[in-house]
mmCIF file of C-alpha atoms in Angstrom:
data_model
loop_
_atom_site.group_PDB
_atom_site.id
_atom_site.type_symbol
_atom_site.label_atom_id
_atom_site.label_comp_id
_atom_site.label_asym_id
_atom_site.label_seq_id
_atom_site.Cartn_x
_atom_site.Cartn_y
_atom_site.Cartn_z
ATOM 1 C CA MET A 17 -17.050 23.217 17.252
ATOM 2 C CA GLY A 18 -19.725 20.744 16.208
ATOM 3 C CA PHE A 19 -19.468 19.061 12.822
ATOM 4 C CA SER A 20 -22.317 21.027 11.212
ATOM 5 C CA THR A 21 -20.819 24.288 12.464
ATOM 6 C CA ASP A 22 -17.388 23.328 11.132
ATOM 7 C CA CYS A 23 -18.879 22.573 7.692
ATOM 8 C CA ILE A 24 -20.022 26.187 7.476
ATOM 9 C CA HIS A 25 -17.282 28.034 9.394
ATOM 10 C CA ALA A 26 -14.038 26.007 9.760
ATOM 11 C CA GLY A 27 -11.252 27.692 7.813
ATOM 12 C CA GLN A 28 -13.766 30.080 6.307
ATOM 13 C CA GLU A 29 -13.292 33.553 7.721
ATOM 14 C CA PRO A 30 -15.082 36.263 5.717
ATOM 15 C CA GLU A 31 -12.917 37.580 2.845
ATOM 16 C CA PRO A 32 -10.889 40.450 4.462
ATOM 17 C CA LEU A 33 -11.058 43.037 1.676
ATOM 18 C CA THR A 34 -14.829 43.178 1.307
ATOM 19 C CA GLY A 35 -16.182 41.042 4.143
ATOM 20 C CA ALA A 36 -17.818 38.665 1.638
ATOM 21 C CA VAL A 37 -19.506 35.805 3.530
ATOM 22 C CA THR A 38 -18.875 33.370 0.705
ATOM 23 C CA PHE A 39 -15.177 33.157 0.080
ATOM 24 C CA PRO A 40 -14.503 34.319 -3.513
ATOM 25 C CA ILE A 41 -12.861 32.570 -6.410
ATOM 26 C CA PHE A 42 -9.322 33.925 -6.843
ATOM 27 C CA GLN A 43 -9.038 33.196 -10.547
ATOM 28 C CA THR A 44 -5.446 34.282 -11.010
ATOM 29 C CA SER A 45 -2.254 32.598 -12.135
ATOM 30 C CA THR A 46 0.211 34.865 -10.363
ATOM 31 C CA TYR A 47 0.557 37.655 -7.767
ATOM 32 C CA VAL A 48 2.308 41.003 -7.771
ATOM 33 C CA GLN A 49 5.230 41.199 -5.349
ATOM 34 C CA PRO A 50 5.744 44.639 -3.743
ATOM 35 C CA LYS A 51 9.535 44.253 -3.623
ATOM 36 C CA LEU A 52 12.134 41.769 -4.741
ATOM 37 C CA GLY A 53 12.120 38.943 -2.240
ATOM 38 C CA GLU A 54 8.883 40.067 -0.587
ATOM 39 C CA HIS A 55 5.330 38.813 -1.171
ATOM 40 C CA LYS A 56 2.022 38.549 0.655
ATOM 41 C CA GLY A 57 2.145 34.794 1.138
ATOM 42 C CA TYR A 58 1.363 34.076 -2.500
ATOM 43 C CA GLU A 59 3.864 33.814 -5.333
ATOM 44 C CA TYR A 60 2.371 31.534 -7.998
ATOM 45 C CA ALA A 61 -1.022 29.832 -8.178
ATOM 46 C CA ARG A 62 0.279 26.310 -8.648
ATOM 47 C CA THR A 63 2.000 26.689 -5.278
ATOM 48 C CA LYS A 64 -0.817 28.436 -3.419
ATOM 49 C CA ASN A 65 -4.219 29.980 -4.109
ATOM 50 C CA PRO A 66 -6.471 31.618 -1.504
ATOM 51 C CA THR A 67 -9.610 29.726 -2.528
ATOM 52 C CA ARG A 68 -7.756 26.401 -2.513
ATOM 53 C CA SER A 69 -6.173 27.235 0.859
ATOM 54 C CA VAL A 70 -9.587 27.768 2.404
ATOM 55 C CA VAL A 71 -11.060 24.482 1.221
ATOM 56 C CA GLU A 72 -7.900 22.643 2.277
ATOM 57 C CA ALA A 73 -8.245 24.077 5.783
ATOM 58 C CA THR A 74 -11.909 23.164 5.900
ATOM 59 C CA ILE A 75 -11.439 19.545 4.861
ATOM 60 C CA ALA A 76 -8.554 19.172 7.339
ATOM 61 C CA ALA A 77 -10.747 20.476 10.139
ATOM 62 C CA LEU A 78 -13.594 18.114 9.292
ATOM 63 C CA GLU A 79 -11.191 15.130 9.319
ATOM 64 C CA ARG A 80 -9.713 16.402 12.599
ATOM 65 C CA GLY A 81 -6.344 16.816 10.916
ATOM 66 C CA LYS A 82 -3.921 19.738 10.898
ATOM 67 C CA TYR A 83 -3.017 19.837 7.211
ATOM 68 C CA GLY A 84 -4.989 19.520 4.014
ATOM 69 C CA HIS A 85 -3.832 19.530 0.371
ATOM 70 C CA CYS A 86 -6.198 19.435 -2.583
ATOM 71 C CA PHE A 87 -5.586 17.926 -6.009
ATOM 72 C CA ALA A 88 -7.137 17.692 -9.440
ATOM 73 C CA SER A 89 -8.749 14.313 -8.721
ATOM 74 C CA GLY A 90 -8.967 11.629 -6.073
ATOM 75 C CA MET A 91 -6.482 9.553 -8.082
ATOM 76 C CA SER A 92 -3.960 12.373 -8.197
ATOM 77 C CA ALA A 93 -4.284 12.664 -4.413
ATOM 78 C CA ILE A 94 -3.546 8.942 -3.974
ATOM 79 C CA ASP A 95 -0.712 9.150 -6.519
ATOM 80 C CA VAL A 96 1.004 11.950 -4.586
ATOM 81 C CA VAL A 97 0.894 9.963 -1.367
ATOM 82 C CA PHE A 98 2.756 7.094 -3.036
ATOM 83 C CA ARG A 99 5.303 9.462 -4.559
ATOM 84 C CA MET A 100 6.697 9.741 -1.001
ATOM 85 C CA LEU A 101 7.949 6.152 -1.402
ATOM 86 C CA SER A 102 10.987 4.801 -3.252
ATOM 87 C CA GLY A 103 11.603 1.858 -5.542
ATOM 88 C CA GLY A 104 11.770 -1.370 -3.531
ATOM 89 C CA ASP A 105 9.259 -0.215 -0.912
ATOM 90 C CA HIS A 106 6.387 -2.534 -0.193
ATOM 91 C CA VAL A 107 2.698 -1.730 0.261
ATOM 92 C CA VAL A 108 -0.055 -3.828 1.825
ATOM 93 C CA ALA A 109 -3.395 -2.899 0.298
ATOM 94 C CA GLY A 110 -6.966 -4.095 0.454
ATOM 95 C CA GLU A 111 -7.765 -6.670 -2.195
ATOM 96 C CA ASN A 112 -11.218 -5.199 -2.768
ATOM 97 C CA MET A 113 -10.845 -1.503 -3.603
ATOM 98 C CA TYR A 114 -11.831 1.004 -6.214
ATOM 99 C CA GLY A 115 -10.733 -0.280 -9.638
ATOM 100 C CA GLY A 116 -8.936 2.995 -10.375
ATOM 101 C CA SER A 117 -6.712 2.545 -7.341
ATOM 102 C CA TYR A 118 -5.858 -0.992 -8.400
ATOM 103 C CA ARG A 119 -5.065 0.256 -11.915
ATOM 104 C CA LEU A 120 -2.752 2.939 -10.535
ATOM 105 C CA PHE A 121 -0.925 0.433 -8.325
ATOM 106 C CA SER A 122 -0.664 -2.480 -10.765
ATOM 107 C CA ARG A 123 -0.110 -0.701 -14.073
ATOM 108 C CA VAL A 124 1.703 2.500 -13.095
ATOM 109 C CA LEU A 125 3.410 2.430 -9.685
ATOM 110 C CA GLU A 126 4.763 -1.119 -10.018
ATOM 111 C CA LYS A 127 6.742 0.111 -13.060
ATOM 112 C CA PHE A 128 8.600 2.439 -10.734
ATOM 113 C CA GLY A 129 9.644 -0.373 -8.410
ATOM 114 C CA LEU A 130 6.923 -0.316 -5.756
ATOM 115 C CA GLU A 131 5.737 -3.719 -4.581
ATOM 116 C CA PHE A 132 2.118 -4.469 -3.628
ATOM 117 C CA THR A 133 0.483 -7.294 -1.706
ATOM 118 C CA TYR A 134 -3.332 -7.416 -1.771
ATOM 119 C CA VAL A 135 -5.117 -8.996 1.193
ATOM 120 C CA ASP A 136 -8.534 -9.131 2.821
ATOM 121 C CA THR A 137 -8.056 -6.272 5.237
ATOM 122 C CA SER A 138 -11.223 -7.190 7.132
ATOM 123 C CA SER A 139 -8.918 -9.832 8.680
ATOM 124 C CA VAL A 140 -6.428 -8.229 11.003
ATOM 125 C CA ASP A 141 -4.386 -11.446 10.929
ATOM 126 C CA ALA A 142 -4.173 -11.303 7.139
ATOM 127 C CA VAL A 143 -2.861 -7.771 7.328
ATOM 128 C CA LYS A 144 -0.270 -8.785 9.955
ATOM 129 C CA LYS A 145 0.950 -11.768 7.914
ATOM 130 C CA ALA A 146 1.377 -9.669 4.751
ATOM 131 C CA ILE A 147 3.781 -7.167 6.357
ATOM 132 C CA ARG A 148 7.393 -7.476 5.278
ATOM 133 C CA ALA A 149 10.611 -5.868 6.421
ATOM 134 C CA ASN A 150 10.331 -3.360 3.553
ATOM 135 C CA THR A 151 6.622 -2.532 4.066
ATOM 136 C CA LYS A 152 6.120 1.221 4.249
ATOM 137 C CA VAL A 153 2.382 1.763 3.770
ATOM 138 C CA LEU A 154 -0.886 0.035 4.649
ATOM 139 C CA PHE A 155 -3.547 1.285 2.271
ATOM 140 C CA LEU A 156 -7.180 0.804 3.323
ATOM 141 C CA GLU A 157 -10.651 1.433 1.983
ATOM 142 C CA THR A 158 -13.435 0.885 4.479
ATOM 143 C CA PRO A 159 -16.151 0.125 3.567
ATOM 144 C CA THR A 160 -14.651 -1.230 0.365
ATOM 145 C CA ASN A 161 -15.864 -0.565 -3.135
ATOM 146 C CA PRO A 162 -18.141 -2.329 -4.071
ATOM 147 C CA MET A 163 -18.449 -5.378 -1.768
ATOM 148 C CA MET A 164 -18.713 -3.394 1.505
ATOM 149 C CA PRO A 165 -16.507 -5.325 3.958
ATOM 150 C CA LEU A 166 -15.032 -3.169 6.696
ATOM 151 C CA THR A 167 -11.554 -2.894 8.133
ATOM 152 C CA ASP A 168 -10.876 -2.264 11.810
ATOM 153 C CA ILE A 169 -8.844 0.921 11.394
ATOM 154 C CA ALA A 170 -7.761 1.121 15.036
ATOM 155 C CA ALA A 171 -6.533 -2.483 15.188
ATOM 156 C CA CYS A 172 -4.713 -2.308 11.857
ATOM 157 C CA SER A 173 -3.154 1.057 12.741
ATOM 158 C CA LYS A 174 -1.795 -0.417 15.974
ATOM 159 C CA ILE A 175 -0.155 -3.303 14.100
ATOM 160 C CA ALA A 176 1.242 -0.990 11.425
ATOM 161 C CA HIS A 177 2.634 1.590 13.833
ATOM 162 C CA GLU A 178 4.436 -1.075 15.826
ATOM 163 C CA ARG A 179 6.447 -1.664 12.674
ATOM 164 C CA GLY A 180 6.855 1.952 11.576
ATOM 165 C CA ILE A 181 4.325 1.671 8.737
ATOM 166 C CA LEU A 182 2.152 4.581 7.590
ATOM 167 C CA VAL A 183 -1.624 3.944 7.501
ATOM 168 C CA VAL A 184 -3.469 5.539 4.612
ATOM 169 C CA VAL A 185 -7.270 5.386 4.483
ATOM 170 C CA ASP A 186 -9.472 6.279 1.542
ATOM 171 C CA ASN A 187 -12.492 7.779 3.289
ATOM 172 C CA THR A 188 -14.415 8.738 0.176
ATOM 173 C CA PHE A 189 -17.340 6.346 0.787
ATOM 174 C CA CYS A 190 -18.052 7.732 4.254
ATOM 175 C CA SER A 191 -16.974 11.368 4.240
ATOM 176 C CA PRO A 192 -15.834 12.747 7.632
ATOM 177 C CA TYR A 193 -19.505 12.938 8.633
ATOM 178 C CA LEU A 194 -19.619 9.156 9.064
ATOM 179 C CA GLN A 195 -16.018 8.267 9.806
ATOM 180 C CA ARG A 196 -12.801 10.026 10.793
ATOM 181 C CA PRO A 197 -9.844 7.677 10.358
ATOM 182 C CA ILE A 198 -7.274 9.994 11.958
ATOM 183 C CA GLU A 199 -9.167 9.743 15.239
ATOM 184 C CA LEU A 200 -8.889 5.951 14.884
ATOM 185 C CA GLY A 201 -5.161 5.982 14.339
ATOM 186 C CA ALA A 202 -4.617 6.547 10.623
ATOM 187 C CA ASP A 203 -1.756 8.781 9.500
ATOM 188 C CA ILE A 204 -3.194 9.983 6.186
ATOM 189 C CA VAL A 205 -6.728 10.290 4.837
ATOM 190 C CA VAL A 206 -7.432 10.610 1.141
ATOM 191 C CA HIS A 207 -10.664 11.641 -0.564
ATOM 192 C CA SER A 208 -12.173 11.991 -3.946
ATOM 193 C CA THR A 209 -13.817 15.334 -3.282
ATOM 194 C CA THR A 210 -15.833 14.589 -6.414
ATOM 195 C CA LYS A 211 -18.131 12.466 -4.279
ATOM 196 C CA PHE A 212 -19.872 13.368 -0.997
ATOM 197 C CA LEU A 213 -17.696 16.361 -0.091
ATOM 198 C CA ASN A 214 -18.748 18.208 -3.234
ATOM 199 C CA GLY A 215 -22.017 16.335 -3.450
ATOM 200 C CA HIS A 216 -23.430 17.915 -6.586
ATOM 201 C CA SER A 217 -21.712 16.001 -9.432
ATOM 202 C CA ASP A 218 -20.215 19.163 -10.864
ATOM 203 C CA SER A 219 -16.552 19.017 -9.790
ATOM 204 C CA VAL A 220 -13.679 16.542 -9.930
ATOM 205 C CA GLY A 221 -11.056 16.734 -7.221
ATOM 206 C CA GLY A 222 -9.096 15.047 -4.431
ATOM 207 C CA ALA A 223 -7.696 15.749 -0.993
ATOM 208 C CA VAL A 224 -4.972 14.505 1.361
ATOM 209 C CA VAL A 225 -5.216 15.164 5.121
ATOM 210 C CA SER A 226 -2.642 14.465 7.808
ATOM 211 C CA ASN A 227 -1.555 15.513 11.278
ATOM 212 C CA SER A 228 2.165 15.153 10.734
ATOM 213 C CA ASP A 229 4.409 18.165 10.043
ATOM 214 C CA GLU A 230 6.818 15.896 8.149
ATOM 215 C CA ILE A 231 4.129 14.306 5.975
ATOM 216 C CA ALA A 232 2.524 17.657 5.257
ATOM 217 C CA GLU A 233 5.859 19.133 4.170
ATOM 218 C CA LYS A 234 6.416 16.222 1.772
ATOM 219 C CA ILE A 235 2.862 16.370 0.352
ATOM 220 C CA GLY A 236 3.085 20.154 -0.036
ATOM 221 C CA PHE A 237 6.399 19.839 -1.867
ATOM 222 C CA LEU A 238 4.970 17.224 -4.210
ATOM 223 C CA GLN A 239 1.780 19.245 -4.752
ATOM 224 C CA ASN A 240 3.903 22.120 -6.017
ATOM 225 C CA ALA A 241 6.464 20.016 -7.845
ATOM 226 C CA VAL A 242 3.980 17.782 -9.687
ATOM 227 C CA GLY A 243 1.289 20.440 -10.096
ATOM 228 C CA ALA A 244 -1.883 18.337 -10.166
ATOM 229 C CA ILE A 245 -3.722 21.030 -8.189
ATOM 230 C CA LEU A 246 -7.418 21.707 -7.612
ATOM 231 C CA SER A 247 -8.447 24.737 -9.646
ATOM 232 C CA PRO A 248 -9.827 27.873 -7.969
ATOM 233 C CA PHE A 249 -13.319 27.271 -9.376
ATOM 234 C CA ASP A 250 -13.351 23.620 -8.317
ATOM 235 C CA SER A 251 -12.085 24.650 -4.900
ATOM 236 C CA TRP A 252 -15.017 27.014 -4.620
ATOM 237 C CA LEU A 253 -17.463 24.328 -5.749
ATOM 238 C CA VAL A 254 -16.201 21.883 -3.115
ATOM 239 C CA LEU A 255 -16.314 24.607 -0.464
ATOM 240 C CA ARG A 256 -19.894 25.381 -1.409
ATOM 241 C CA GLY A 257 -20.787 21.687 -1.311
ATOM 242 C CA ILE A 258 -19.264 21.177 2.134
ATOM 243 C CA LYS A 259 -21.509 23.814 3.658
ATOM 244 C CA THR A 260 -24.452 21.415 3.281
ATOM 245 C CA LEU A 261 -22.492 18.214 3.935
ATOM 246 C CA ALA A 262 -24.059 17.488 7.322
ATOM 247 C CA VAL A 263 -27.654 17.942 6.173
ATOM 248 C CA ARG A 264 -27.043 16.028 2.953
ATOM 249 C CA MET A 265 -25.365 13.102 4.719
ATOM 250 C CA LYS A 266 -28.219 12.855 7.197
ATOM 251 C CA ARG A 267 -30.659 12.422 4.312
ATOM 252 C CA HIS A 268 -28.319 10.086 2.415
ATOM 253 C CA GLU A 269 -28.123 7.972 5.585
ATOM 254 C CA GLU A 270 -31.907 7.848 6.095
ATOM 255 C CA ASN A 271 -32.548 6.995 2.448
ATOM 256 C CA GLY A 272 -29.711 4.442 2.373
ATOM 257 C CA MET A 273 -31.112 2.498 5.280
ATOM 258 C CA ALA A 274 -34.651 2.569 3.868
ATOM 259 C CA MET A 275 -33.386 1.421 0.447
ATOM 260 C CA ALA A 276 -31.326 -1.373 2.018
ATOM 261 C CA ASN A 277 -34.337 -2.672 3.922
ATOM 262 C CA TYR A 278 -36.401 -2.559 0.745
ATOM 263 C CA LEU A 279 -33.789 -4.421 -1.291
ATOM 264 C CA ALA A 280 -33.105 -6.976 1.468
ATOM 265 C CA HIS A 281 -36.718 -8.169 1.260
ATOM 266 C CA HIS A 282 -37.111 -8.075 -2.518
ATOM 267 C CA PRO A 283 -37.561 -11.555 -4.024
ATOM 268 C CA LYS A 284 -35.435 -10.768 -7.129
ATOM 269 C CA VAL A 285 -32.400 -9.710 -5.064
ATOM 270 C CA LYS A 286 -30.114 -12.710 -4.500
ATOM 271 C CA LYS A 287 -27.807 -11.008 -2.009
ATOM 272 C CA ILE A 288 -27.270 -7.551 -0.557
ATOM 273 C CA TYR A 289 -24.142 -5.861 0.777
ATOM 274 C CA TYR A 290 -24.744 -3.010 3.226
ATOM 275 C CA PRO A 291 -23.086 -2.558 6.644
ATOM 276 C CA GLY A 292 -26.245 -1.192 8.209
ATOM 277 C CA LEU A 293 -27.988 -4.533 8.003
ATOM 278 C CA ALA A 294 -27.715 -6.780 11.042
ATOM 279 C CA ASP A 295 -26.536 -9.776 8.947
ATOM 280 C CA HIS A 296 -23.533 -7.893 7.514
ATOM 281 C CA PRO A 297 -20.384 -9.646 8.767
ATOM 282 C CA GLN A 298 -18.926 -6.427 10.222
ATOM 283 C CA HIS A 299 -22.177 -4.822 11.371
ATOM 284 C CA ALA A 300 -20.884 -4.561 14.960
ATOM 285 C CA LEU A 301 -17.657 -2.946 13.715
ATOM 286 C CA ALA A 302 -19.670 -0.495 11.622
ATOM 287 C CA LYS A 303 -21.663 0.532 14.659
ATOM 288 C CA ARG A 304 -18.446 1.090 16.632
ATOM 289 C CA GLN A 305 -16.276 2.689 13.978
ATOM 290 C CA MET A 306 -18.764 4.747 11.959
ATOM 291 C CA ASN A 307 -21.381 7.342 12.855
ATOM 292 C CA GLY A 308 -23.848 5.797 10.464
ATOM 293 C CA PHE A 309 -23.909 3.294 7.616
ATOM 294 C CA GLY A 310 -23.862 5.442 4.503
ATOM 295 C CA ALA A 311 -25.633 5.485 1.187
ATOM 296 C CA LEU A 312 -23.725 2.854 -0.817
ATOM 297 C CA ILE A 313 -25.407 -0.482 -1.407
ATOM 298 C CA SER A 314 -24.440 -3.367 -3.686
ATOM 299 C CA PHE A 315 -26.809 -6.193 -4.586
ATOM 300 C CA GLU A 316 -26.728 -9.306 -6.703
ATOM 301 C CA LEU A 317 -29.285 -9.963 -9.455
ATOM 302 C CA GLY A 318 -27.923 -13.326 -10.567
ATOM 303 C CA SER A 319 -26.709 -12.643 -14.121
ATOM 304 C CA LYS A 320 -25.521 -9.928 -16.443
ATOM 305 C CA GLU A 321 -28.762 -10.312 -18.419
ATOM 306 C CA ASN A 322 -30.799 -9.509 -15.306
ATOM 307 C CA ALA A 323 -28.493 -6.594 -14.438
ATOM 308 C CA ALA A 324 -28.848 -5.148 -17.961
ATOM 309 C CA LYS A 325 -32.640 -5.479 -17.967
ATOM 310 C CA PHE A 326 -32.806 -3.801 -14.547
ATOM 311 C CA LEU A 327 -30.369 -0.976 -15.345
ATOM 312 C CA ASN A 328 -31.954 -0.222 -18.700
ATOM 313 C CA ARG A 329 -35.344 0.424 -17.055
ATOM 314 C CA VAL A 330 -34.348 2.964 -14.385
ATOM 315 C CA HIS A 331 -35.479 6.521 -15.067
ATOM 316 C CA LEU A 332 -35.140 8.538 -11.886
ATOM 317 C CA CYS A 333 -31.938 6.801 -10.824
ATOM 318 C CA ALA A 334 -29.102 7.904 -13.085
ATOM 319 C CA LEU A 335 -27.092 5.094 -14.718
ATOM 320 C CA GLY A 336 -23.528 6.353 -14.530
ATOM 321 C CA GLU A 337 -20.157 6.128 -12.805
ATOM 322 C CA SER A 338 -19.363 7.980 -9.597
ATOM 323 C CA LEU A 339 -21.296 8.309 -6.352
ATOM 324 C CA GLY A 340 -22.090 10.755 -3.571
ATOM 325 C CA GLY A 341 -24.214 13.185 -5.544
ATOM 326 C CA VAL A 342 -27.547 14.531 -4.384
ATOM 327 C CA GLU A 343 -29.079 12.487 -7.201
ATOM 328 C CA THR A 344 -29.205 8.693 -6.959
ATOM 329 C CA LEU A 345 -26.507 7.111 -9.134
ATOM 330 C CA ILE A 346 -26.598 3.426 -10.107
ATOM 331 C CA SER A 347 -23.835 1.447 -11.768
ATOM 332 C CA HIS A 348 -22.547 -1.919 -12.929
ATOM 333 C CA PRO A 349 -19.145 -2.442 -11.246
ATOM 334 C CA GLU A 350 -17.978 -5.273 -13.524
ATOM 335 C CA THR A 351 -18.071 -3.098 -16.668
ATOM 336 C CA MET A 352 -17.713 0.337 -15.099
ATOM 337 C CA THR A 353 -15.754 1.066 -11.914
ATOM 338 C CA HIS A 354 -13.886 -2.251 -11.815
ATOM 339 C CA ALA A 355 -13.378 -2.981 -15.508
ATOM 340 C CA SER A 356 -9.595 -2.619 -15.010
ATOM 341 C CA VAL A 357 -9.505 -5.455 -12.471
ATOM 342 C CA PRO A 358 -8.762 -8.849 -14.123
ATOM 343 C CA SER A 359 -11.855 -10.968 -14.692
ATOM 344 C CA GLU A 360 -10.749 -13.894 -12.528
ATOM 345 C CA GLU A 361 -9.958 -11.535 -9.661
ATOM 346 C CA ARG A 362 -13.379 -9.833 -9.974
ATOM 347 C CA GLN A 363 -15.076 -13.211 -9.794
ATOM 348 C CA ARG A 364 -13.061 -14.235 -6.711
ATOM 349 C CA LEU A 365 -14.000 -11.009 -4.931
ATOM 350 C CA GLY A 366 -17.705 -11.336 -5.782
ATOM 351 C CA ILE A 367 -17.763 -8.575 -8.425
ATOM 352 C CA THR A 368 -19.977 -10.702 -10.658
ATOM 353 C CA PRO A 369 -21.765 -9.838 -13.935
ATOM 354 C CA GLY A 370 -24.995 -9.608 -11.927
ATOM 355 C CA LEU A 371 -23.756 -7.158 -9.304
ATOM 356 C CA VAL A 372 -25.299 -3.675 -9.181
ATOM 357 C CA ARG A 373 -24.170 -0.769 -6.962
ATOM 358 C CA ILE A 374 -26.404 2.107 -5.966
ATOM 359 C CA SER A 375 -25.423 5.410 -4.406
ATOM 360 C CA VAL A 376 -28.684 6.539 -2.825
ATOM 361 C CA GLY A 377 -29.383 10.255 -3.210
ATOM 362 C CA ILE A 378 -31.522 12.619 -1.248
ATOM 363 C CA GLU A 379 -34.716 12.440 -3.337
ATOM 364 C CA ASP A 380 -37.974 11.278 -1.805
ATOM 365 C CA ILE A 381 -37.387 7.627 -0.957
ATOM 366 C CA GLU A 382 -40.872 6.647 -2.202
ATOM 367 C CA ASP A 383 -40.008 7.887 -5.696
ATOM 368 C CA LEU A 384 -36.733 5.994 -5.692
ATOM 369 C CA ILE A 385 -38.384 2.772 -4.639
ATOM 370 C CA ASP A 386 -41.092 3.221 -7.323
ATOM 371 C CA ASP A 387 -38.301 3.611 -9.889
ATOM 372 C CA LEU A 388 -36.608 0.415 -8.767
ATOM 373 C CA GLU A 389 -39.937 -1.451 -8.700
ATOM 374 C CA ASN A 390 -40.391 -0.532 -12.352
ATOM 375 C CA ALA A 391 -36.861 -1.762 -13.094
ATOM 376 C CA PHE A 392 -37.440 -5.055 -11.275
ATOM 377 C CA ASP A 393 -40.544 -5.594 -13.395
ATOM 378 C CA GLY A 394 -38.227 -5.989 -16.368
ATOM 379 C CA ILE A 395 -36.489 -9.037 -14.920
#
């Protein structure tokens, strides 16, 4: 079915006992078994819960995958993927990614013997050169957080698969509305459902989607063994959010482009990073690989002093971490989302003290621009 129809119906048959249109919250920890050795498909809620099963099926369908597994956060979803590896395995990852992912890799997973090489994945040649004999995973964000370069998923997947390497794509920034990495060759898609999938800033969660029976079996085993599951209530919140994903993303997209054009012509903006603008280095790739350009924009104000003056004057835009909510969220990557990245590395990547990132919401764009105009007046 079409994407909007899938958001409302995929994996969401009416609840069989009552016919409830909205699938209910099964707030239970365990299930009665009619006889020893017999059950109705549910034994213990860490292993399986009806509400979680429905949202897992829905997210898988939207990503055009066969299997979905949901977790307590986006980071726990990423962590479980890497638990499939063993000490001594090597990973090629994007050098510009969410700071929390870098923290997990550099300060947690390396202690267990995993090896990481960070490269500019917008260069297919750089990806190819970084591959070793022991490389098992290519981990991509595209567009990246917060500098917005893109990776050619199809080209990188071809290179990786020729060497038996799994391709994992964090699709949080786009949601399946704008980009579906599995259709482009990726093996695994991860999400922070906290962001666009939920869309209302009231739930924290994560998801892993794949098409492989073998991968799904491993992820399902780890989901149960480790236990970092999405709760029934959070599952319901994400399911509710997904029903309006298509209409929300359309408005996010419209507002994002309007905001980018406004910022691109503002005299106090030194530089802007948004794949929807014609001067973005991978604008042509964005047009080919994505179904739109999204709602995330980063822009340079020249100094931390300017950034602080600007951010302290916003009123309608909410100064805070995260993204993808119906409300516009604005942040300072250097001290917020990427504080765990070493200072010299931030500088090299362009995550400067003057960089600001905005996740454009679905409010009236005129009101958002008025709010930013007031903030610019403070510089």
